[in-house]
mmCIF file of C-alpha atoms and ligand atoms in Angstrom:
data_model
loop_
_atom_site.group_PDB
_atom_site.id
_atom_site.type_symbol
_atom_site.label_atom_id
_atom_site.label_comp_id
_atom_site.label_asym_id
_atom_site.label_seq_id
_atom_site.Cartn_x
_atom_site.Cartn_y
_atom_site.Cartn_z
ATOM 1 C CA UNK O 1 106.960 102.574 59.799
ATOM 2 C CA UNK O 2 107.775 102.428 63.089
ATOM 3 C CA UNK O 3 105.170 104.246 65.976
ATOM 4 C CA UNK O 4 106.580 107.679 67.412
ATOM 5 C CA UNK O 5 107.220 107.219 70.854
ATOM 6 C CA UNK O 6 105.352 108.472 73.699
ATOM 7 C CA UNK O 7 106.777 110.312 76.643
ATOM 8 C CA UNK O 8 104.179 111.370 79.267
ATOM 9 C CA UNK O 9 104.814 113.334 82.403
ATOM 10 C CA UNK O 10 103.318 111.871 85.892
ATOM 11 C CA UNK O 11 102.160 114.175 88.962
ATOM 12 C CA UNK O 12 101.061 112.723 92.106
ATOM 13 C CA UNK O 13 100.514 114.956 95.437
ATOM 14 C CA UNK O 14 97.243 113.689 96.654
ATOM 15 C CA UNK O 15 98.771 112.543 99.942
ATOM 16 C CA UNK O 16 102.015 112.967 101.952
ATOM 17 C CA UNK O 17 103.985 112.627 99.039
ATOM 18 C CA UNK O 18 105.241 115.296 96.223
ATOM 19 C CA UNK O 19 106.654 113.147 92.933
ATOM 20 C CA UNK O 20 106.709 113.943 89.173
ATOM 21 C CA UNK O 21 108.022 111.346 87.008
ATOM 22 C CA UNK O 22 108.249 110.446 82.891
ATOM 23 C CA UNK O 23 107.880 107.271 81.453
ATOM 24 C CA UNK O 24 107.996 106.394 77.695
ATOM 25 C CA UNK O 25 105.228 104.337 76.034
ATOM 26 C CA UNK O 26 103.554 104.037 79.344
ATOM 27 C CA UNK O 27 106.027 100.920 80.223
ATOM 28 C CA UNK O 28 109.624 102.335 80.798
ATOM 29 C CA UNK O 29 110.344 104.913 83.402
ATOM 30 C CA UNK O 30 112.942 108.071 82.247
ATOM 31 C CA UNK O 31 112.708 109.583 85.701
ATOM 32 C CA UNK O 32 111.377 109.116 88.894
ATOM 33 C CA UNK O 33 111.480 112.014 91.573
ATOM 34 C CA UNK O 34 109.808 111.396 95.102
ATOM 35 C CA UNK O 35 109.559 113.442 97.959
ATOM 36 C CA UNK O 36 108.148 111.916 101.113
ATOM 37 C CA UNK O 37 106.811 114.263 103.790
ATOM 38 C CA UNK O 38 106.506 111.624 106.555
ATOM 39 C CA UNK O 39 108.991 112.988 108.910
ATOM 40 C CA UNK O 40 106.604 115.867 109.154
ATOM 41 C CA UNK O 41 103.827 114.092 109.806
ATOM 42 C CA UNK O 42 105.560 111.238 112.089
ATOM 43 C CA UNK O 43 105.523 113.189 115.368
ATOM 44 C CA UNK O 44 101.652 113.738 114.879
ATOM 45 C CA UNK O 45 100.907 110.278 114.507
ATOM 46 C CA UNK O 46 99.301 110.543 110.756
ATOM 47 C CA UNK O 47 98.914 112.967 108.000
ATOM 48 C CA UNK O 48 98.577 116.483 108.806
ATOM 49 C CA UNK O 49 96.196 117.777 105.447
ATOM 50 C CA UNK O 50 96.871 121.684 105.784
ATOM 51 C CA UNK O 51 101.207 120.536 106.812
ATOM 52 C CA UNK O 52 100.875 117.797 103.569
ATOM 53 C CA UNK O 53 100.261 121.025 101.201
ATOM 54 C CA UNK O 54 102.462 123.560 102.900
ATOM 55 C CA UNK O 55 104.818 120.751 101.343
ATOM 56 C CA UNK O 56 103.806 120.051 98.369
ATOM 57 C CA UNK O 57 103.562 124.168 97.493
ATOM 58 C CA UNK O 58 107.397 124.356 99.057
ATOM 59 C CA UNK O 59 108.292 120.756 96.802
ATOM 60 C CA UNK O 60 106.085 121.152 93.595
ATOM 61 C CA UNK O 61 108.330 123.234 91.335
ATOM 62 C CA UNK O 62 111.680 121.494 93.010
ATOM 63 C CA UNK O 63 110.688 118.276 92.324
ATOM 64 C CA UNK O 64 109.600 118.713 88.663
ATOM 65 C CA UNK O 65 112.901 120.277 88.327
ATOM 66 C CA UNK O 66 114.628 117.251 89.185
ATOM 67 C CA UNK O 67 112.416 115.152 86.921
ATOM 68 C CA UNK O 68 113.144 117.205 83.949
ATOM 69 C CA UNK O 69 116.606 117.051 84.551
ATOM 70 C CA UNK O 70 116.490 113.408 85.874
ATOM 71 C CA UNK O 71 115.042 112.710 82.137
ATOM 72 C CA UNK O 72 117.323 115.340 80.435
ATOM 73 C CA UNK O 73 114.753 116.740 78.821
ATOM 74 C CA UNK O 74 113.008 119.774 77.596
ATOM 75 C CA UNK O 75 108.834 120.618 78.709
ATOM 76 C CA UNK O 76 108.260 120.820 74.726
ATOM 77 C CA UNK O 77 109.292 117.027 74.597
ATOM 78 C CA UNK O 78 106.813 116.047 76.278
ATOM 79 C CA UNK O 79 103.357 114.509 74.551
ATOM 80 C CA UNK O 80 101.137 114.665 77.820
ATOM 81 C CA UNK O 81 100.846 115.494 81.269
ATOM 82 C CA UNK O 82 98.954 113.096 83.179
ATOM 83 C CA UNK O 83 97.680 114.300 87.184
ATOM 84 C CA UNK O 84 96.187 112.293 90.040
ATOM 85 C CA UNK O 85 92.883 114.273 90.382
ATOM 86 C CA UNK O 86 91.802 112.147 93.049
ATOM 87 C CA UNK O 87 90.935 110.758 95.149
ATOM 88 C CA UNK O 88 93.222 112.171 98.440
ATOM 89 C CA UNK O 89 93.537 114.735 100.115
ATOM 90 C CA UNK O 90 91.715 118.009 98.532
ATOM 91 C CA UNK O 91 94.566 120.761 99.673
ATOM 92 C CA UNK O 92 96.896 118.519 98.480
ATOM 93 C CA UNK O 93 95.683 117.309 95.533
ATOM 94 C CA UNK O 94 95.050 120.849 94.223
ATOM 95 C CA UNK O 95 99.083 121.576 93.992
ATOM 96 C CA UNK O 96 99.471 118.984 91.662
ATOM 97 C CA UNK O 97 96.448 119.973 89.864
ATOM 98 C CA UNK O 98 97.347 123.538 89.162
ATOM 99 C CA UNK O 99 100.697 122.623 88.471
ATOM 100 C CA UNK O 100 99.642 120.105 85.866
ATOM 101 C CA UNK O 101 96.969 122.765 84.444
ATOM 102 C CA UNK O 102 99.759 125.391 84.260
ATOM 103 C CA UNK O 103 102.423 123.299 82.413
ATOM 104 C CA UNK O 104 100.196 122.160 79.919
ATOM 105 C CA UNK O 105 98.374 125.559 79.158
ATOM 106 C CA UNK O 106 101.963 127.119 78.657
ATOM 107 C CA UNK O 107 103.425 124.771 76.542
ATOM 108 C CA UNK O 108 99.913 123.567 74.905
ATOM 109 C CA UNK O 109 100.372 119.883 76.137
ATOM 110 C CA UNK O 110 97.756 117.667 76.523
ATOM 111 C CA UNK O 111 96.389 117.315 79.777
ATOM 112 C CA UNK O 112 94.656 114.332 80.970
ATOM 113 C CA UNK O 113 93.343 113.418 84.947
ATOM 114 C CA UNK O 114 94.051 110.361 86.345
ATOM 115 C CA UNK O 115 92.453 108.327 89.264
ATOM 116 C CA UNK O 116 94.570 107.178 92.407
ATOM 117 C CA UNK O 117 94.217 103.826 92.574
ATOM 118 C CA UNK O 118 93.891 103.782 88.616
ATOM 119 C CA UNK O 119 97.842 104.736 89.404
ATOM 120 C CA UNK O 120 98.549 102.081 91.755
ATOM 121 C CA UNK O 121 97.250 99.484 89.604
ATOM 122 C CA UNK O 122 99.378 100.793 86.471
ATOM 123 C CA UNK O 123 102.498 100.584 88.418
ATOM 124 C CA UNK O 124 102.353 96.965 87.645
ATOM 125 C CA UNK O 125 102.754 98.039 83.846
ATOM 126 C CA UNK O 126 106.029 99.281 84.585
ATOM 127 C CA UNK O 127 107.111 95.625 85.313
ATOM 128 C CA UNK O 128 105.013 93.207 83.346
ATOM 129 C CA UNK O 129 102.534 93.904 80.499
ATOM 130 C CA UNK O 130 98.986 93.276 82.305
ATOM 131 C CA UNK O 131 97.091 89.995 80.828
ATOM 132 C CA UNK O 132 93.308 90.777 81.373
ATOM 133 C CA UNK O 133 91.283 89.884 83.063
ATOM 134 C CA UNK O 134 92.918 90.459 85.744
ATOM 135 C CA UNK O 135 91.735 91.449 89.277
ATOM 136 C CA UNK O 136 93.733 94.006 91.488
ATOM 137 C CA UNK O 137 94.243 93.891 95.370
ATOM 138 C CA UNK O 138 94.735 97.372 96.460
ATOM 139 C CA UNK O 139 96.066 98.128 100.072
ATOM 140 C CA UNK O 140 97.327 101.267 101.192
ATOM 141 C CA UNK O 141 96.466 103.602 103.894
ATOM 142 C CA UNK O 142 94.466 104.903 102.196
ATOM 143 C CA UNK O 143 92.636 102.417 100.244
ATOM 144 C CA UNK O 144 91.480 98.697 100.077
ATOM 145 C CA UNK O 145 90.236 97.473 96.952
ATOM 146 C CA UNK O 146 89.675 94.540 94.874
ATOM 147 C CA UNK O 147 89.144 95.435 91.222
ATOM 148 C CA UNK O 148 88.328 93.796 88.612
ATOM 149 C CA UNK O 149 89.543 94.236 85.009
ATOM 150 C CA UNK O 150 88.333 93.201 81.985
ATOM 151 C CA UNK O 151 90.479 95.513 79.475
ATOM 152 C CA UNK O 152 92.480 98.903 80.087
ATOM 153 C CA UNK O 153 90.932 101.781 81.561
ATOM 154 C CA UNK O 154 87.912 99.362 82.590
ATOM 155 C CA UNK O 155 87.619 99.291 86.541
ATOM 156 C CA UNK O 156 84.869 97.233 88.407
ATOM 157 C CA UNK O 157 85.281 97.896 92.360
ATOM 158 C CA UNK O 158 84.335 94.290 93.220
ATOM 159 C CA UNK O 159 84.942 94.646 96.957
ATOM 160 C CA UNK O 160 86.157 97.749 99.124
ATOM 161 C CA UNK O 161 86.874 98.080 103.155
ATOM 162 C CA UNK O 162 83.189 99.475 104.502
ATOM 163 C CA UNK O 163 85.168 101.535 107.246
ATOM 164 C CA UNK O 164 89.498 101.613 108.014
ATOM 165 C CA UNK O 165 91.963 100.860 104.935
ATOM 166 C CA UNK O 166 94.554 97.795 105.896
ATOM 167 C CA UNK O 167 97.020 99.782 106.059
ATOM 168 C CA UNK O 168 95.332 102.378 108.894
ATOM 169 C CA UNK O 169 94.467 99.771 110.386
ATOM 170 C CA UNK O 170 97.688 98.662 110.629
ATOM 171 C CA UNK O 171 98.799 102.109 111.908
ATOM 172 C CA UNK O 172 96.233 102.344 114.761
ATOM 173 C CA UNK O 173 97.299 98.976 116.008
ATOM 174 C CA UNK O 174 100.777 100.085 116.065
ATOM 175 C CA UNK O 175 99.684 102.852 117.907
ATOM 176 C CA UNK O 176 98.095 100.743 120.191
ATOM 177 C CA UNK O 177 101.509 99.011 120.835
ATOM 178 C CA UNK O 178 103.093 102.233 121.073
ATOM 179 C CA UNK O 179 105.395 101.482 118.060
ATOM 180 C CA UNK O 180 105.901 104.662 115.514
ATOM 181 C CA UNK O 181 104.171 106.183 112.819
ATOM 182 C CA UNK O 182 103.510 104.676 110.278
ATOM 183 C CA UNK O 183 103.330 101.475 111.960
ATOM 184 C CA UNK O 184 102.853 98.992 108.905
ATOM 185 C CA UNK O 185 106.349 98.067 108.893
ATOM 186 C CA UNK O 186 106.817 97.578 112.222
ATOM 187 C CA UNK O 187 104.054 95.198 113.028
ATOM 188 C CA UNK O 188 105.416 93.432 110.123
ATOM 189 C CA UNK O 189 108.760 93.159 111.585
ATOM 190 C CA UNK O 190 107.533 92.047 115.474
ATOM 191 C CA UNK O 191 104.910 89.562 113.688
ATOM 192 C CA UNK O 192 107.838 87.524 112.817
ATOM 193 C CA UNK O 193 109.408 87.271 115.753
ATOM 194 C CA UNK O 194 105.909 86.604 117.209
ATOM 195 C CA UNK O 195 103.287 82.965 117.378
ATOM 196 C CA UNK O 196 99.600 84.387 116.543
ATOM 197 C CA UNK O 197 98.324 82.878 119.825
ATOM 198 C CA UNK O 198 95.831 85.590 120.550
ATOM 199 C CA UNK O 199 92.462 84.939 119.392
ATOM 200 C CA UNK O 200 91.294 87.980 116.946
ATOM 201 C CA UNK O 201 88.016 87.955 115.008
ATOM 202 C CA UNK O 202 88.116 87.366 110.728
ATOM 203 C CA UNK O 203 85.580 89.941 108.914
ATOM 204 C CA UNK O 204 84.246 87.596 106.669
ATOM 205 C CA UNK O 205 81.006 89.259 106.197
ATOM 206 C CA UNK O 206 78.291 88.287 104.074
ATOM 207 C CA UNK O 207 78.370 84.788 102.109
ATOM 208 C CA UNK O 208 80.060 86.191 98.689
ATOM 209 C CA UNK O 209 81.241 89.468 99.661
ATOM 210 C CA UNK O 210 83.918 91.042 98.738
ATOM 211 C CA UNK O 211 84.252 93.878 100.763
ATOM 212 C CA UNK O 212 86.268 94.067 103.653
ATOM 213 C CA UNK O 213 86.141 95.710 107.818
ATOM 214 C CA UNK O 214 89.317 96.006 109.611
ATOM 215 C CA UNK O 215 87.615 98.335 112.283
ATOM 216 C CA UNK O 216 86.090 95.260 114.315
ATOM 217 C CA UNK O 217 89.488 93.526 114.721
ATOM 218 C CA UNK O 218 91.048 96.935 115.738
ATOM 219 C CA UNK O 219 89.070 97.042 118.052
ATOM 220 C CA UNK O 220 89.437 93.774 119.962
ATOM 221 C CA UNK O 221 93.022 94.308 119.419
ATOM 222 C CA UNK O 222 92.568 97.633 121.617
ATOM 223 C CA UNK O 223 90.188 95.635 124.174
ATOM 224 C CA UNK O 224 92.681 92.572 124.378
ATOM 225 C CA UNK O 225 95.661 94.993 125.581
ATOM 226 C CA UNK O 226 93.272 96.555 127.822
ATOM 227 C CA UNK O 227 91.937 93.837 129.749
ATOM 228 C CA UNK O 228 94.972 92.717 129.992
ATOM 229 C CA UNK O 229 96.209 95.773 131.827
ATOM 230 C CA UNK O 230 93.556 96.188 134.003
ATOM 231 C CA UNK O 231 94.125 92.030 134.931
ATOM 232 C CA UNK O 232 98.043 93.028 135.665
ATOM 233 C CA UNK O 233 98.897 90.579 132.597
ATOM 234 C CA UNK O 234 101.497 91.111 130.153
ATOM 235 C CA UNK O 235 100.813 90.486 126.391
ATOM 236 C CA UNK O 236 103.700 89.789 124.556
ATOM 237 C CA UNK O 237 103.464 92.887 121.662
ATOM 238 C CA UNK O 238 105.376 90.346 119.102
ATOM 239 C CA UNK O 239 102.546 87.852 119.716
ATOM 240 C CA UNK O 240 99.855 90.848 119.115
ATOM 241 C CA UNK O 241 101.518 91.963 116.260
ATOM 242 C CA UNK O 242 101.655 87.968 114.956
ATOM 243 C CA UNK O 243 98.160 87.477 115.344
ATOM 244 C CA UNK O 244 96.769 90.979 114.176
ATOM 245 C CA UNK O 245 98.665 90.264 110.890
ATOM 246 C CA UNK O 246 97.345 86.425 110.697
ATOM 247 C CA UNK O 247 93.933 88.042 110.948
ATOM 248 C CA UNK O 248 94.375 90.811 108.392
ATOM 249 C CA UNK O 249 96.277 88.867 106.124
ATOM 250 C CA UNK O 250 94.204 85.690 106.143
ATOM 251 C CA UNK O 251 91.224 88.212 104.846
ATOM 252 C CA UNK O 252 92.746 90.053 102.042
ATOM 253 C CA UNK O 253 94.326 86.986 100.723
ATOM 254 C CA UNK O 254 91.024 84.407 101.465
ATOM 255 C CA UNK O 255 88.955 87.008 99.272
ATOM 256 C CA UNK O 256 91.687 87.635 96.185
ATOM 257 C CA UNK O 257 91.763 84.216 95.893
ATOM 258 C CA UNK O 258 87.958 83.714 95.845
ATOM 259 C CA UNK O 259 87.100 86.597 93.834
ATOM 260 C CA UNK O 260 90.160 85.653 91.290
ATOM 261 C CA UNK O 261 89.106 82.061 90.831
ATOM 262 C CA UNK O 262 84.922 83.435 90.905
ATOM 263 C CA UNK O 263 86.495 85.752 88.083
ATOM 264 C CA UNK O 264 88.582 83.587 86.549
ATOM 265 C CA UNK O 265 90.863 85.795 85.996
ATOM 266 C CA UNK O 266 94.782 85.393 84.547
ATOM 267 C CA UNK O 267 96.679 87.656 86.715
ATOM 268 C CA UNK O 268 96.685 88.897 89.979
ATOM 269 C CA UNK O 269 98.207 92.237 90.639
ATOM 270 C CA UNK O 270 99.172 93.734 94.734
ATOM 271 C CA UNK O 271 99.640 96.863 95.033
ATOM 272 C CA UNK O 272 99.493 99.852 97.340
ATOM 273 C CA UNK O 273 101.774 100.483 100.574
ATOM 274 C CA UNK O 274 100.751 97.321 102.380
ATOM 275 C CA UNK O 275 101.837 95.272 99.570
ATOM 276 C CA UNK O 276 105.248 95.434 101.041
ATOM 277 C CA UNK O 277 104.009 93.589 104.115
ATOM 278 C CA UNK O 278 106.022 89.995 104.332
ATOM 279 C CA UNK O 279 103.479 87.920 105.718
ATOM 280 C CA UNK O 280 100.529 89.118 102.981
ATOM 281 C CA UNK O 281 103.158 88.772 99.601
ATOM 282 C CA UNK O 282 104.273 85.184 101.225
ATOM 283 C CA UNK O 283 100.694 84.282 102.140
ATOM 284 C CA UNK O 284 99.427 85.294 98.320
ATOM 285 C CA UNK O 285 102.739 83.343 96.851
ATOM 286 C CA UNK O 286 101.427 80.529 98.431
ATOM 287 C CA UNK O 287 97.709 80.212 98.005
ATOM 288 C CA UNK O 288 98.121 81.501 94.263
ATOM 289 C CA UNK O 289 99.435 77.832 93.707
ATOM 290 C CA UNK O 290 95.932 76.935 94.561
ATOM 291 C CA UNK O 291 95.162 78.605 90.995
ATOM 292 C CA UNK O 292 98.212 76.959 88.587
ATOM 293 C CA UNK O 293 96.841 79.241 85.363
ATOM 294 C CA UNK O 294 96.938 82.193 87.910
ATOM 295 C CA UNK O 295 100.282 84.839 87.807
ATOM 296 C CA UNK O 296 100.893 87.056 90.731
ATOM 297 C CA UNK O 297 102.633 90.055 90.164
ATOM 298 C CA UNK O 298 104.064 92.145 92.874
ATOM 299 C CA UNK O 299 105.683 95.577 91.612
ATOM 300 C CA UNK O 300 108.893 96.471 93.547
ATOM 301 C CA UNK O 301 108.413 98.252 96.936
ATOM 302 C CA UNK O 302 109.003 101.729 95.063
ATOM 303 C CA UNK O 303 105.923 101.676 92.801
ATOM 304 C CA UNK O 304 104.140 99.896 95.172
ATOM 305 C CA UNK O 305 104.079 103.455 97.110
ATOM 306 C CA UNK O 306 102.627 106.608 96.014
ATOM 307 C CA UNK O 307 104.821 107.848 92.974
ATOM 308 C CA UNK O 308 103.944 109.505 90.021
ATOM 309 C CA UNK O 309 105.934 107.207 87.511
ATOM 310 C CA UNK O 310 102.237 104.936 88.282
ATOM 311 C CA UNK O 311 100.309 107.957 87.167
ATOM 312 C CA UNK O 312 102.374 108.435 84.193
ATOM 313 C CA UNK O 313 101.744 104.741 83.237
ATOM 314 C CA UNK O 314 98.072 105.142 83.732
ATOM 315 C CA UNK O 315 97.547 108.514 81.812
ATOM 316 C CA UNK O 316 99.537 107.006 79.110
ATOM 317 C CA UNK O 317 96.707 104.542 78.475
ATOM 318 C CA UNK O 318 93.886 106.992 78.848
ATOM 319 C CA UNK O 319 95.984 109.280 76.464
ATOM 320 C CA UNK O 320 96.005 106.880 73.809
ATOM 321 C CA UNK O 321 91.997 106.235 74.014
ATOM 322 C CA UNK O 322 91.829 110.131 73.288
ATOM 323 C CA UNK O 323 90.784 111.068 76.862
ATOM 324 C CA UNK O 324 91.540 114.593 78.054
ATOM 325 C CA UNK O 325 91.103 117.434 80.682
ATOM 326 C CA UNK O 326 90.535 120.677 79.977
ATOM 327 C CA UNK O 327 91.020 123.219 82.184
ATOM 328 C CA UNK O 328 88.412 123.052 84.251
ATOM 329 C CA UNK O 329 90.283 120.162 85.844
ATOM 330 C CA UNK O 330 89.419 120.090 89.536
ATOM 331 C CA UNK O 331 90.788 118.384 92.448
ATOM 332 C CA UNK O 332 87.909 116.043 93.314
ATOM 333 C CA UNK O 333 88.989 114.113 97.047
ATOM 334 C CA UNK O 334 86.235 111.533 96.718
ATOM 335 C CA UNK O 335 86.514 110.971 92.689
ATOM 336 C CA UNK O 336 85.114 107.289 92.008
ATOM 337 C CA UNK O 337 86.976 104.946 89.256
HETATM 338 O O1 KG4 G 1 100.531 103.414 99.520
HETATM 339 P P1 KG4 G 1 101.102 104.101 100.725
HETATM 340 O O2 KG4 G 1 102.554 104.435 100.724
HETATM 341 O O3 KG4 G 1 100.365 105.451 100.974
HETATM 342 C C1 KG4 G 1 99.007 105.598 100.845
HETATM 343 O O4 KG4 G 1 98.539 105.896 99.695
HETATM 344 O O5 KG4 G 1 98.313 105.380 101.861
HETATM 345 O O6 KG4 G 1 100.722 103.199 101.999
HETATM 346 C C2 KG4 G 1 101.122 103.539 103.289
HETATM 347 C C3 KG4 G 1 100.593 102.502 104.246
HETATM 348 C C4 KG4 G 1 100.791 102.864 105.717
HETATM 349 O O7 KG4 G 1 99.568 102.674 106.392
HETATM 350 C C5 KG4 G 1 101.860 101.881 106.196
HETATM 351 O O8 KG4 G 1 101.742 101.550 107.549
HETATM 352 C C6 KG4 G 1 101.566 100.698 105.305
HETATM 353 O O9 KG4 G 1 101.265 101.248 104.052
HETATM 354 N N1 KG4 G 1 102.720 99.778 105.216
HETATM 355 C C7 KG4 G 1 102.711 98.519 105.670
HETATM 356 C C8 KG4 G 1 104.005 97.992 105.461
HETATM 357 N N2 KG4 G 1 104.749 98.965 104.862
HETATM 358 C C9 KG4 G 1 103.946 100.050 104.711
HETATM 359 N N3 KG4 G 1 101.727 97.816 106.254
HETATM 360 C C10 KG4 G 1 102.012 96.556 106.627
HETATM 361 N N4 KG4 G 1 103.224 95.990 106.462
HETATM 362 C C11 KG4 G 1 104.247 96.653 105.897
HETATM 363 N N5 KG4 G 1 105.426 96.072 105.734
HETATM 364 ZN ZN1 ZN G 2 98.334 105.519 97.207
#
């Protein structure tokens, strides 16, 4: 007898971006609707909160639309809705919440609350089935995480940034240069025309930690430019951006590699914004050869950024182990895995 299939409807607004999605048997995506806010945000330099729900109110209904149609299906098709309930941004988060809560209390769906990075890490599900345990590099702006996993749904937050996220780090530095929001990709891009000939500080911290500080190197990077000026010398912003990167991505990828070998783990999974950074996916490619019974998995560039298809892939799982919301579902902004 063969299993009914599973079709489970993703929401994600808990930051600057409104997406719905539907993926079948928690591995293969139907449809996949995102849209990004950031030109809104761009000319303030970061994410405005009360301008990132004016959007997602304005985008919620549109975009689930799409998905629906995307999928060419009907709401009563459907076997669950599954909603990022945080953590993020708490105006934002609570569109996608009530939206999720009124779907499923209309059509009596099953309504289940997923974690953010929970998401993130699921995306790689959508690619290749996950081989446990497996550890989990997070890096977004939001977020920098290594977690551990021993078997689905089980998260162990082995190591977490004690102040900035890589990736807002990676944005003030760019500010710093005077590149544009969000500056990720562009320090990627000048770091390769760069040599990393500045000398920048490595947060190792404690013997054994996992955890991670980004706010120390920020600020030398600040101090560097601004010696420089007051000395009338030029720093070459390529050669910043070079050795800013070398710092940041000598970190993240020292520790994975630690904590995956300490772990002994079978895969490694990037994911998160940052995870489109060249230097930190070539860096990893490398130094997982270190491990030879180690596989890497990087999901493509469009579930490595907020979507919802991830949240779809995660609530799928918790689904299945007979977890649900009820309607007292809340946005919670600082929810812990
Ligand atoms: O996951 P994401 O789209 O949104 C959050 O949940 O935060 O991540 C966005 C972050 C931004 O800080 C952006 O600068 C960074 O990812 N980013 C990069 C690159 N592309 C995006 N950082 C470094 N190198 C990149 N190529
Ligand atoms: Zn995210």
């Amino acid at each position: 007898m063969s299993e009914k299939d599973i079709f489970v409807l993703g929401i994600e607004t808990s930051c600057d971006e409104t997406a719905a999605a539907i993926v079948k048997n928690g591995r293969e995506i139907v449809a996949n609707v995102v849209a990004s806010q950031m030109e809104s945000h761009q000319r303030f330099g970061g994410v405005v909160p009360e301008i990132a729900s004016r959007h997602h109110v304005e985008q919620i209904t549109l975009v689930l639309e799409e998905t629906m149609k995307q999928a060419n299906m009907n709401v009563s098709e459907i076997d669950a809705i599954a909603v990022t309930e945080g953590p993020g941004l708490v105006g934002a988060l609570l569109i996608g919440v009530n939206a999720a809560k009124a779907l499923a209390f209309a059509h009596r769906i099953p309504l289940v609350g997923v974690h953010h990075i929970a998401g993130h890490i699921y995306a790689n599900q959508l690619v290749q089935d996950m081989k446990f345990p497996l550890l989990a590099l997070v890096v977004s702006g939001g977020h920098t995480e290594l977690i551990y996993m021993k078997e689905h749904g089980v998260f162990e937050v082995i190591g977490e940034t004690r102040d900035d996220a890589a990736g807002e780090a990676y944005d003030k530095v760019a500010r710093a240069l005077q590149l544009p929001y969000p500056g990720g990709p562009h320090i990627d891009r000048l770091a390769k025309q760069g040599k990393p000939t500045i000398d920048l500080p490595r947060a190792w911290l404690e013997e054994g930690s996992y955890d991670f500080s980004f706010s120390g190197l920020k600020s030398a990077v600040i101090n560097t430019l601004h010696n420089a000026k007051q000395r009338g010398e030029t720093i070459q912003p390529e050669d910043m951006a070079a050795s800013f990167q070398a710092s940041v991505v000598e970190v993240l990828v020292g520790k994975t590699i630690q904590a995956a070998a300490h772990y002994d783990v079978k895969q490694i999974l990037l994911a998160g914004g940052v995870a489109a950074n060249e230097g930190l996916r070539t860096q990893l490619q490398k130094q997982v050869e270190q491990l030879p019974e180690v596989e890497l998995v990087i999901p493509p560039l469009s579930l490595c950024t907020d979507n919802a298809a991830m949240i779809a892939a995660a609530g799928t799982v918790l689904f299945q182990q007979g977890k649900r919301a009820t309607m007292a579902l809340n946005a919670n902004p600082s929810l812990l895995l």
